[in-house]
Coordinates of C-alpha atoms and ligand atoms in Angstrom, one line a residue:
M1 CA 0.0 0.0 0.0
H2 CA 1.4 3.4 -1.0
F3 CA 1.4 6.4 1.3
N4 CA -0.9 8.3 -1.1
E5 CA -3.6 5.7 -0.6
L6 CA -4.1 7.1 2.9
N7 CA -5.9 10.4 3.6
L8 CA -2.7 12.3 4.0
S9 CA -2.1 15.9 3.2
Q10 CA -0.2 16.7 0.0
E11 CA 2.5 18.3 2.1
I12 CA 3.2 15.0 3.8
I13 CA 3.0 13.0 0.6
N14 CA 5.5 15.2 -1.0
A15 CA 7.9 15.0 1.9
V16 CA 7.6 11.2 2.1
E17 CA 8.2 10.9 -1.6
E18 CA 11.2 13.0 -1.3
L19 CA 12.5 10.6 1.3
G20 CA 12.2 7.8 -1.3
F21 CA 9.5 5.9 0.7
S22 CA 7.0 4.3 -1.7
E23 CA 5.3 1.3 0.0
M24 CA 4.4 1.6 3.6
T25 CA 5.7 -1.0 6.0
E26 CA 3.2 -3.2 7.8
I27 CA 3.4 -1.3 11.1
Q28 CA 2.8 2.0 9.2
Q29 CA -0.1 0.6 7.2
E30 CA -1.8 -0.6 10.4
S31 CA -1.1 2.2 12.8
I32 CA -1.2 5.4 10.7
P33 CA -5.0 5.3 10.0
L34 CA -5.8 4.3 13.6
L35 CA -3.6 7.1 15.0
M36 CA -5.1 9.6 12.7
Q37 CA -8.5 8.6 14.1
G38 CA -7.3 9.3 17.6
A39 CA -7.2 5.8 18.9
D40 CA -4.9 4.6 21.7
V41 CA -2.5 2.1 20.2
V42 CA -0.1 -0.5 21.4
G43 CA 2.3 -1.3 18.6
R44 CA 4.8 -4.1 18.4
S45 CA 7.2 -4.7 15.6
N46 CA 10.8 -5.3 15.2
T47 CA 13.5 -2.7 14.9
G48 CA 14.0 -1.2 11.5
T49 CA 10.4 -1.5 10.4
G50 CA 9.7 2.2 10.3
K51 CA 8.0 2.9 13.6
T52 CA 9.2 6.5 13.6
A53 CA 7.1 7.3 10.6
A54 CA 4.3 5.1 11.9
F55 CA 3.8 7.6 14.8
G56 CA 5.6 10.6 13.3
I57 CA 3.5 11.1 10.3
P58 CA 0.1 11.1 12.2
A59 CA 1.8 13.5 14.7
V60 CA 2.8 15.9 12.0
E61 CA -0.5 15.6 10.3
S62 CA -2.4 16.4 13.5
I63 CA -0.8 19.8 14.0
T64 CA -3.0 22.8 13.0
D65 CA -2.8 26.6 13.3
A66 CA -4.4 26.3 16.7
D67 CA -1.2 24.6 18.0
R68 CA 1.0 27.6 17.2
K69 CA 1.7 28.3 20.9
S70 CA 1.4 25.0 22.6
V71 CA 2.7 21.5 22.8
A72 CA 0.3 19.1 21.1
V73 CA 2.4 16.0 20.8
L74 CA 5.0 14.6 23.3
I75 CA 7.2 11.8 22.2
L76 CA 9.3 9.9 24.8
C77 CA 12.4 8.0 23.8
P78 CA 14.9 6.0 25.9
T79 CA 18.1 7.8 24.8
R80 CA 19.4 11.1 23.6
E81 CA 20.4 9.6 20.3
L82 CA 17.0 8.2 19.7
A83 CA 15.3 11.4 20.6
M84 CA 17.6 13.3 18.2
Q85 CA 17.1 10.8 15.5
A86 CA 13.3 10.7 15.8
C87 CA 13.3 14.5 15.8
E88 CA 15.4 14.7 12.6
E89 CA 13.1 12.2 10.9
I90 CA 10.0 14.0 12.0
R91 CA 11.4 17.3 10.7
K92 CA 11.7 15.6 7.4
F93 CA 8.1 14.6 7.3
A94 CA 7.2 18.2 8.3
K95 CA 9.4 19.8 5.7
Y96 CA 6.4 21.3 3.8
K97 CA 4.2 21.9 6.8
R98 CA 5.6 25.2 8.2
I99 CA 3.4 25.4 11.3
V100 CA 5.1 22.2 12.7
K101 CA 7.9 23.1 15.1
T102 CA 9.8 20.3 16.7
S103 CA 12.1 20.4 19.6
A104 CA 14.3 17.7 21.0
V105 CA 14.8 17.8 24.7
Y106 CA 17.4 15.5 26.4
G107 CA 19.9 15.4 29.1
G108 CA 23.5 16.3 28.7
A109 CA 22.7 19.3 26.6
S110 CA 22.2 22.9 27.4
M111 CA 19.1 23.5 29.3
E112 CA 19.0 27.2 28.3
R113 CA 19.0 26.3 24.6
Q114 CA 16.2 23.9 25.1
I115 CA 14.2 26.4 27.0
M116 CA 14.6 28.9 24.2
E117 CA 13.5 26.4 21.7
L118 CA 10.4 25.5 23.7
K119 CA 9.6 29.1 24.2
R120 CA 9.7 29.7 20.5
G121 CA 6.6 27.6 20.3
A122 CA 7.4 23.9 19.7
N123 CA 4.3 21.9 19.1
I124 CA 6.0 18.5 18.8
V125 CA 8.4 17.8 21.6
I126 CA 10.6 14.7 21.6
G127 CA 12.7 13.8 24.5
T128 CA 14.1 11.5 27.2
P129 CA 11.8 11.1 30.3
G130 CA 14.3 12.5 32.8
R131 CA 14.9 15.8 31.0
I132 CA 11.2 16.1 30.1
M133 CA 10.4 15.8 33.8
D134 CA 13.0 18.5 34.5
H135 CA 11.3 20.9 32.2
I136 CA 7.9 20.1 33.5
R137 CA 9.1 20.8 37.1
R138 CA 10.7 24.1 36.0
R139 CA 7.5 24.9 34.1
T140 CA 9.5 25.5 31.0
L141 CA 7.4 22.7 29.4
K142 CA 3.7 23.2 29.6
L143 CA 1.6 20.2 28.7
D144 CA -1.9 21.5 29.4
K145 CA -2.9 21.5 25.7
L146 CA -1.3 18.1 25.0
R147 CA -3.4 15.9 22.8
T148 CA -1.1 12.9 22.1
V149 CA 1.7 11.3 24.1
I150 CA 3.8 8.6 22.4
L151 CA 6.2 6.2 24.2
D152 CA 8.8 4.9 21.7
E153 CA 10.7 1.8 22.7
A154 CA 8.7 1.6 25.9
D155 CA 10.3 -1.6 27.1
E156 CA 13.7 -0.1 26.8
M157 CA 12.7 3.0 28.8
L158 CA 11.5 0.7 31.6
N159 CA 14.7 -1.3 31.4
M160 CA 16.5 1.9 31.9
G161 CA 14.6 2.8 35.0
F162 CA 12.4 5.5 33.6
R163 CA 9.2 4.0 35.0
E164 CA 8.7 6.6 37.7
D165 CA 9.3 9.5 35.3
I166 CA 7.0 8.0 32.7
E167 CA 4.3 7.5 35.2
S168 CA 4.6 11.1 36.5
I169 CA 4.5 12.5 33.0
L170 CA 1.5 10.4 32.1
S171 CA -0.4 11.5 35.2
E172 CA 0.5 15.2 34.6
V173 CA -0.8 15.4 31.0
P174 CA -4.5 16.1 30.3
E175 CA -6.7 13.1 30.9
E176 CA -8.5 13.5 27.6
R177 CA -5.6 12.5 25.3
Q178 CA -4.3 9.9 23.0
T179 CA -1.7 7.6 24.4
V180 CA 0.4 5.6 22.1
L181 CA 3.0 3.0 23.0
F182 CA 5.6 1.2 20.8
S183 CA 7.6 -1.6 22.2
A184 CA 9.6 -4.5 20.9
T185 CA 8.5 -6.7 23.8
M186 CA 5.5 -6.8 26.1
P187 CA 6.7 -7.6 29.6
P188 CA 4.1 -7.3 32.4
E189 CA 5.3 -3.8 33.4
I190 CA 4.3 -2.5 29.9
L191 CA 0.9 -4.2 30.2
A192 CA 0.5 -2.4 33.6
I193 CA 1.2 1.0 32.0
T194 CA -1.2 0.2 29.2
E195 CA -3.9 -0.8 31.6
K196 CA -3.5 2.3 33.8
Y197 CA -2.9 5.0 31.2
Q198 CA -4.5 3.9 28.0
H199 CA -8.1 3.9 27.0
E200 CA -9.3 0.8 25.1
P201 CA -6.0 0.5 23.3
V202 CA -5.9 -1.3 19.9
Q203 CA -3.2 -3.9 19.8
I204 CA -1.1 -4.0 16.6
K205 CA 1.4 -6.8 16.5
I206 CA 3.4 -7.3 13.4
K207 CA 4.6 -10.9 13.4
S208 CA 8.3 -11.0 14.2
A209 CA 9.3 -8.9 11.2
Q210 CA 11.6 -11.5 9.8
K211 CA 11.8 -9.1 6.9
T212 CA 14.8 -7.4 8.5
V213 CA 16.4 -10.5 9.9
E214 CA 16.1 -12.6 6.7
S215 CA 18.4 -10.3 4.8
I216 CA 21.1 -10.7 7.4
Q217 CA 23.4 -13.6 7.2
Q218 CA 24.4 -14.7 10.6
F219 CA 27.6 -16.5 11.6
Y220 CA 29.6 -17.3 14.7
F221 CA 33.2 -18.1 15.5
M222 CA 34.6 -20.2 18.3
V223 CA 37.4 -18.2 19.9
A224 CA 39.6 -18.9 22.9
M225 CA 38.9 -16.7 25.9
G226 CA 41.4 -13.8 25.8
R227 CA 41.7 -13.9 22.0
K228 CA 38.5 -12.1 21.2
T229 CA 40.2 -8.9 20.4
D230 CA 42.6 -10.6 18.1
A231 CA 39.8 -12.5 16.5
L232 CA 37.9 -9.3 15.9
K233 CA 40.9 -7.6 14.3
L234 CA 41.3 -10.6 12.0
L235 CA 37.7 -10.5 11.0
L236 CA 37.8 -6.8 10.4
A237 CA 40.8 -7.3 8.1
A238 CA 39.1 -10.2 6.3
Y239 CA 35.8 -8.5 5.7
S240 CA 37.1 -4.9 5.6
P241 CA 33.6 -3.4 6.2
E242 CA 33.1 0.2 5.3
A243 CA 30.9 0.6 8.2
A244 CA 30.6 -1.9 11.0
M245 CA 29.2 -1.9 14.5
V246 CA 30.7 -3.9 17.3
F247 CA 28.7 -4.6 20.4
C248 CA 30.1 -5.0 24.0
N249 CA 28.1 -5.7 27.1
T250 CA 29.8 -3.0 29.3
K251 CA 31.0 0.6 28.9
K252 CA 34.4 -0.5 30.2
M253 CA 34.8 -3.1 27.5
V254 CA 33.7 -0.5 24.9
D255 CA 36.5 1.8 26.0
E256 CA 39.2 -0.9 26.2
L257 CA 38.3 -2.5 22.9
T258 CA 38.1 0.9 21.1
E259 CA 41.5 1.7 22.4
E260 CA 42.9 -1.6 21.2
L261 CA 41.4 -1.3 17.7
V262 CA 42.7 2.3 17.3
K263 CA 46.1 1.2 18.4
S264 CA 46.2 -1.3 15.5
G265 CA 45.3 1.4 13.0
I266 CA 41.6 0.7 12.7
H267 CA 39.3 3.8 12.4
A268 CA 37.2 2.9 15.4
A269 CA 35.3 5.0 17.9
G270 CA 33.4 4.1 21.0
L271 CA 29.8 5.1 22.1
H272 CA 28.3 4.7 25.5
G273 CA 26.2 6.4 28.1
D274 CA 29.0 7.9 30.2
M275 CA 30.3 10.0 27.3
K276 CA 29.5 13.7 27.1
Q277 CA 26.7 14.6 24.7
A278 CA 29.0 16.6 22.4
Q279 CA 31.3 13.7 22.2
R280 CA 28.6 11.3 21.4
T281 CA 27.2 13.5 18.7
Q282 CA 30.7 13.9 17.2
V283 CA 31.1 10.1 17.2
M284 CA 27.8 9.5 15.5
N285 CA 28.4 12.1 12.8
S286 CA 31.8 10.7 12.1
F287 CA 30.3 7.3 11.8
K288 CA 27.5 8.5 9.6
S289 CA 30.0 10.2 7.3
K290 CA 32.0 7.0 7.1
A291 CA 35.1 8.7 8.6
T292 CA 34.8 6.2 11.4
A293 CA 34.5 2.7 10.0
V294 CA 33.9 0.8 13.2
L295 CA 31.6 2.0 15.9
V296 CA 32.0 0.1 19.2
A297 CA 28.9 0.5 21.4
T298 CA 26.9 -0.8 24.3
D299 CA 23.3 -1.9 23.7
V300 CA 21.7 1.0 25.3
A301 CA 23.8 3.6 23.5
A302 CA 23.1 2.0 20.2
R303 CA 19.5 1.3 20.7
G304 CA 17.5 2.2 17.6
I305 CA 20.4 4.0 15.9
D306 CA 19.6 4.1 12.3
V307 CA 22.6 4.6 10.1
S308 CA 22.2 3.4 6.5
G309 CA 24.8 1.2 4.9
I310 CA 26.2 -0.7 7.8
D311 CA 27.8 -3.8 6.3
A312 CA 28.3 -5.9 9.3
V313 CA 27.5 -6.2 13.0
F314 CA 30.0 -7.9 15.3
N315 CA 28.9 -9.2 18.7
Y316 CA 32.1 -9.0 20.6
D317 CA 30.2 -10.2 23.7
I318 CA 27.2 -12.4 23.4
P319 CA 24.1 -10.2 24.2
Q320 CA 22.6 -10.7 27.6
D321 CA 19.1 -10.8 26.2
N322 CA 17.6 -12.4 23.1
E323 CA 15.9 -9.2 22.2
Y324 CA 19.2 -7.4 22.3
Y325 CA 20.5 -9.8 19.6
I326 CA 17.7 -8.8 17.3
H327 CA 18.3 -5.1 18.0
R328 CA 22.0 -5.4 17.4
I329 CA 21.9 -7.3 14.2
G330 CA 19.0 -5.1 13.0
R331 CA 21.5 -2.3 12.7
T332 CA 22.6 -3.9 9.4
G333 CA 20.5 -5.1 6.6
R334 CA 18.3 -2.0 7.0
A335 CA 15.4 -1.4 4.6
G336 CA 15.9 -4.7 2.7
R337 CA 19.6 -4.4 2.0
D338 CA 22.0 -7.3 2.8
G339 CA 24.0 -7.4 5.9
A340 CA 25.9 -9.8 8.0
A341 CA 26.2 -10.5 11.7
Y342 CA 29.2 -12.2 13.4
T343 CA 29.2 -13.4 16.9
L344 CA 32.3 -14.4 18.9
V345 CA 31.7 -17.4 21.1
T346 CA 34.2 -18.5 23.8
S347 CA 32.7 -21.5 25.3
R348 CA 30.3 -24.4 24.9
R349 CA 27.9 -22.6 27.3
Q350 CA 27.9 -19.5 25.1
Q351 CA 27.4 -21.7 22.1
Y352 CA 24.2 -23.0 23.8
E353 CA 23.2 -19.4 24.5
L354 CA 23.6 -18.6 20.9
K355 CA 21.6 -21.7 19.9
D356 CA 18.9 -20.4 22.2
I357 CA 19.0 -17.0 20.5
A358 CA 18.8 -18.7 17.1
R359 CA 15.7 -20.7 18.2
Y360 CA 14.1 -17.6 19.6
T361 CA 14.7 -15.5 16.6
R362 CA 14.1 -18.3 14.2
A363 CA 17.3 -17.6 12.5
E364 CA 20.1 -19.8 11.3
I365 CA 23.5 -18.9 12.9
T366 CA 26.2 -20.8 11.2
E367 CA 29.6 -21.6 12.7
L368 CA 32.6 -20.5 10.6
P369 CA 36.3 -21.1 11.3
L370 CA 38.3 -17.9 11.8
P371 CA 39.9 -16.8 8.6
D372 CA 43.7 -17.1 8.3
K373 CA 46.3 -15.0 6.6
S374 CA 46.0 -16.9 3.3
D375 CA 42.2 -16.3 3.3
I376 CA 42.8 -12.6 3.9
I377 CA 45.4 -12.4 1.1
S378 CA 43.0 -14.0 -1.4
V379 CA 40.5 -11.4 -0.6
R380 CA 43.1 -8.6 -0.8
K381 CA 44.2 -9.9 -4.2
E382 CA 40.8 -9.3 -5.7
E383 CA 40.7 -5.9 -4.1
I384 CA 44.0 -4.9 -5.4
I385 CA 43.0 -6.0 -8.9
K386 CA 39.9 -4.0 -8.7
E387 CA 41.7 -1.0 -7.3
I388 CA 44.3 -1.0 -10.1
V389 CA 41.6 -1.5 -12.8
E390 CA 39.7 1.5 -11.4
M391 CA 42.8 3.7 -11.2
P392 CA 43.0 6.4 -13.9
P393 CA 45.6 5.8 -16.6
V394 CA 48.9 7.5 -15.7
N395 CA 50.9 9.6 -18.0
N396 CA 54.6 8.7 -18.5
K397 CA 55.9 11.1 -15.9
Y398 CA 58.0 8.4 -14.3
D399 CA 59.2 6.6 -17.3
D400 CA 62.7 7.4 -16.4
I401 CA 62.4 5.3 -13.2
T402 CA 61.0 2.3 -15.0
D403 CA 63.5 2.6 -17.8
K404 CA 66.4 2.9 -15.4
L405 CA 65.2 -0.2 -13.5
A406 CA 64.7 -2.1 -16.7
S407 CA 68.3 -1.2 -17.8
I408 CA 69.6 -3.0 -14.7
G409 CA 67.5 -6.0 -15.3
I410 CA 64.4 -5.3 -13.3
D411 CA 61.6 -5.4 -15.8
Y412 CA 58.1 -3.9 -15.6
R413 CA 56.6 -7.1 -14.4
E414 CA 59.2 -7.5 -11.7
I415 CA 58.6 -3.9 -10.5
A416 CA 54.9 -4.4 -10.3
L417 CA 55.3 -7.7 -8.4
R418 CA 57.7 -6.2 -5.9
L419 CA 55.3 -3.3 -5.2
I420 CA 52.3 -5.5 -4.9
N421 CA 54.2 -7.9 -2.6
E422 CA 55.4 -5.1 -0.4
R423 CA 51.9 -3.7 -0.1
L424 CA 50.3 -7.1 0.8
E425 CA 53.0 -8.0 3.3
K426 CA 52.5 -4.7 5.0
E427 CA 48.8 -5.3 5.3
I428 CA 49.0 -8.7 6.8
S429 CA 52.2 -8.5 8.8
G430 CA 50.5 -7.0 11.8
L431 CA 47.6 -9.5 11.9
P432 CA 47.2 -11.8 14.8
E433 CA 48.0 -15.5 14.4
F434 CA 45.8 -18.3 15.6
D435 CA 47.8 -21.4 15.8
M436 CA 46.7 -24.7 17.1
P437 CA 47.9 -25.2 20.6
K438 CA 51.0 -27.4 20.8
P439 CA 50.0 -31.0 21.1
L440 CA 51.1 -32.9 24.2
K441 CA 53.1 -35.7 22.7
K442 CA 52.1 -39.0 24.0
G443 CA 54.7 -41.2 25.6
R444 CA 57.4 -38.6 26.2
K445 CA 57.7 -35.5 28.2
S446 CA 56.6 -32.5 26.3
D447 CA 58.0 -29.0 26.8
A448 CA 54.5 -27.5 27.4
K449 CA 53.6 -27.3 31.1
T450 CA 50.6 -29.3 32.0
V451 CA 48.1 -29.3 34.9
K452 CA 45.2 -31.6 35.7
I453 CA 41.5 -31.1 35.7
D454 CA 39.1 -33.1 37.8
I455 CA 35.8 -34.3 36.3
S456 CA 33.1 -35.4 38.6
I457 CA 32.4 -38.7 37.0
G458 CA 34.2 -42.0 37.3
R459 CA 34.1 -45.8 37.0
N460 CA 30.8 -45.9 39.0
K461 CA 29.1 -44.5 35.9
K462 CA 30.8 -46.9 33.6
I463 CA 32.7 -44.2 31.9
A464 CA 35.4 -45.0 29.4
P465 CA 38.3 -42.8 28.4
N466 CA 37.0 -42.2 25.0
F467 CA 33.8 -40.8 26.5
I468 CA 35.8 -38.3 28.5
L469 CA 38.0 -37.3 25.6
G470 CA 35.2 -37.1 23.1
A471 CA 33.3 -34.7 25.5
L472 CA 36.3 -32.6 26.0
V473 CA 37.1 -32.3 22.3
D474 CA 33.5 -31.5 21.6
A475 CA 33.2 -28.8 24.3
T476 CA 36.5 -27.1 23.6
G477 CA 37.1 -27.5 19.9
M478 CA 40.6 -28.6 20.7
S479 CA 42.2 -31.7 19.3
G480 CA 42.3 -35.0 21.1
Q481 CA 46.1 -34.8 21.0
D482 CA 46.0 -31.6 23.2
F483 CA 44.9 -33.7 26.1
G484 CA 47.3 -35.9 28.1
K485 CA 46.9 -38.8 30.5
I486 CA 43.4 -39.7 31.6
D487 CA 43.0 -41.4 35.0
I488 CA 39.7 -42.8 35.9
F489 CA 38.9 -43.3 39.6
D490 CA 35.8 -44.7 41.3
N491 CA 33.8 -41.4 41.2
H492 CA 36.0 -38.9 39.4
T493 CA 38.5 -38.6 36.6
T494 CA 41.6 -36.5 36.1
V495 CA 42.8 -35.4 32.7
E496 CA 46.1 -33.7 31.9
I497 CA 45.8 -30.5 30.0
P498 CA 48.1 -27.8 28.7
E499 CA 48.4 -25.2 31.5
A500 CA 48.1 -22.3 29.0
E501 CA 44.6 -23.5 28.1
T502 CA 43.3 -24.0 31.6
D503 CA 41.0 -21.0 31.7
Y504 CA 39.7 -21.7 28.3
I505 CA 39.0 -25.3 29.0
L506 CA 37.3 -24.6 32.3
E507 CA 35.2 -22.0 30.7
S508 CA 34.3 -24.1 27.8
T509 CA 33.3 -27.2 29.7
N510 CA 30.9 -25.8 32.2
P511 CA 28.3 -27.1 31.9
M512 CA 29.2 -30.4 30.1
K513 CA 27.5 -33.7 29.8
I514 CA 29.3 -37.0 29.5
N515 CA 27.3 -40.0 28.4
G516 CA 24.2 -38.2 29.5
N517 CA 25.5 -37.3 33.0
K518 CA 25.9 -33.7 34.0
V519 CA 29.5 -33.2 35.3
E520 CA 31.4 -30.6 37.1
I521 CA 34.9 -29.8 36.1
K522 CA 37.5 -28.0 38.2
L523 CA 41.2 -27.7 38.5
Y524 CA 42.6 -30.8 40.2
N525 CA 44.4 -30.1 43.5
G526 CA 45.9 -33.5 43.7
N527 CA 44.7 -34.5 47.2
S528 CA 43.0 -37.7 46.1
G529 CA 46.4 -39.1 45.2
S530 CA 46.1 -41.7 47.9
E531 CA 42.9 -43.0 46.4
K532 CA 43.1 -46.3 44.8
Q533 CA 43.4 -45.9 41.2
S534 CA 41.2 -48.4 39.4
R535 CA 43.2 -48.6 36.2
R536 CA 45.7 -46.6 34.4
T537 CA 44.4 -45.8 31.0
E538 CA 46.1 -44.7 27.9
K539 CA 44.1 -42.9 25.3
S540 CA 43.0 -45.2 22.6
F541 CA 40.7 -42.8 21.0
K542 CA 41.5 -40.6 18.1
P543 CA 38.9 -37.9 18.0
D544 CA 37.5 -36.6 14.8
R545 CA 39.7 -33.7 14.0
R546 CA 37.1 -32.0 11.9
K547 CA 35.4 -31.0 15.1
A548 CA 38.3 -28.9 16.2
A549 CA 37.3 -25.3 15.6
Y550 CA 40.7 -24.3 14.5
G551 CA 41.3 -27.3 12.3
N552 CA 41.6 -27.3 8.5
R553 CA 39.0 -25.1 6.8
R554 CA 37.6 -24.9 3.4
K555 CA 38.2 -21.4 2.1
A556 CA 35.1 -21.3 0.0
D557 CA 33.0 -21.7 3.1
I558 CA 34.4 -18.5 4.6
F559 CA 34.3 -16.1 1.8
G560 CA 31.8 -17.7 -0.5
D561 CA 29.1 -15.5 0.9
Y562 CA 30.9 -12.3 1.3
T563 CA 33.2 -11.5 -1.5
P564 CA 34.4 -7.9 -2.0
N565 CA 32.0 -7.5 -5.0
R566 CA 29.0 -8.2 -2.8
R567 CA 30.0 -5.4 -0.5
K568 CA 28.9 -3.0 -3.2
R569 CA 25.7 -1.7 -1.8
T570 CA 22.6 -0.4 -3.5
K571 CA 22.4 3.3 -3.7
K572 CA 21.3 5.2 -0.6
R573 CA 17.7 6.2 -0.5
H574 CA 18.4 9.8 0.2
Ligands
ADP601 P1 12.3 1.4 13.9 O1 11.9 2.6 14.8 O2 11.1 0.5 13.7 O3 13.5 0.7 14.3 P2 12.9 3.5 12.0 O4 11.7 4.3 12.2 O5 14.2 3.9 12.6 O6 12.6 2.0 12.4 O7 13.1 3.2 10.4 C1 14.2 2.5 9.9 C2 14.6 3.0 8.5 O8 13.6 2.7 7.5 C3 14.8 4.6 8.5 O9 15.9 4.9 7.8 C4 13.5 5.0 7.8 O10 13.8 6.3 7.1 C5 13.3 3.9 6.8 N1 11.9 3.8 6.5 C6 10.8 3.9 7.3 N2 9.6 3.7 6.6 C7 10.0 3.4 5.3 C8 9.2 3.1 4.1 N3 7.9 3.0 4.1 N4 9.9 2.9 3.0 C9 11.3 2.9 3.0 N5 12.0 3.2 4.1 C10 11.4 3.5 5.2
MG602 MG1 12.6 3.4 16.5

């Protein structure tokens, strides 16, 4: 359904056309007519489905001459970025409707300027709940003529502890009003707000808009704990995205990771809630203009951020919530374009968490081995070819150099090869290496230091060494040869492991099941040495090496889906 099939004013139709919107999204189709009739609405649809227009267009449409001096529509958003973004988009819808005056009101910015703007007669105010409350208390924001209040990303606002502010705002605005709520999820707290503050709300639920998610290819990589940053650097080198977002679970991690990436020459910048507003705006602008290629952010700071043309999203940390995963990866593949999402997984447990996310989002998340230098070189080769083909022809300004070199036996081909080689070597020389851990050689003392782990299962459960080894290989992705002697006792088992991998192995194996029994694994402290050993076992089991995450890989699998040519994106909409 096209926008001009609704009863919209010509001013709005023109503005929407200029934005390049043709068909309405489902949530727009369903909510715009209802909102224009004045109904209370609860809207649920995924990120990236155009909710801003769904409530923004009716808001702009509702403004008349009578609203010249008063606030008619109030829109609450969870973060400053979202408030600014919604404000910008609504301004675009209002481009040809001069009486509409918008004002964005959020914390961390000058109160005076906001007061000035409000005084100048804003009729649509968009802001964060805290700052809006501030203005209400100072009486710099008067809501006695308010007709519509809209809660955007309501669940997130509650997550962020804005419940009290929201409730006070809702109880201070005129009772005769339209209350609209958009939320990605419907936890009980949202239903409580709906019940208390909405009047016969119409529920609109757009079935998990797989539309966004389907165009996003999703992968994960098994990475040893402590190697995540290296893995990310490698992935960034392999996929060389023009614009990528990297998600961390904490502000501290955002800072640390950004610093690390910048140190290795990557154009990265961090974004989180502790940063000053001016700094955040600067980071966002730099990312939007593609001067910053990699934006490292927390979930909250990045919520709803809509930057077009993000090639890839990297989950440096596994998201703490299934919904977060959808929100994160929804940053790419916007408006039907292709995108890719990559998640770093450091343990079997995280692998289960990701499986759970996949089930929940009904998505397929495929494991890939980390690329190695030769993979990266093969990508770079194609890029270099393309780059040279696209270079303008050069005049013969430097003939003398090539002639001179030729005269001493270095011909043109050799010159070109040397330059290309230097360039490629420079690009890959700084890349991290991911080698297989040194195997513990059976039968003779190896150089690598070893320790023992203790597994809470033994002979009493009729356990055989190959069960133990199989489970360990499966859980860690390491090779069977990485594990040393296995001693099975009555009710526990010890296994020799490389000391360097202790943390990784402990992390990867909790929880772990062996032959259907849940087991606990800890570092062995050796005090059951007096215990009668039932039998000394030598490994007889050669595990399937293909299972090892760092084993041989098929290159086609890695880059088949993401060659440089495919990174060419469709033209921007505006
Ligand atoms: P949400 O709030 O649901 O996450 P947004 O309102 O941020 O989504 O919209 C996501 C992107 O889609 C924005 O860039 C917006 O301009 C664009 N968009 C919205 N509606 C349409 C439409 N009908 N056709 C094309 N693009 C649209
Ligand atoms: Mg939104």
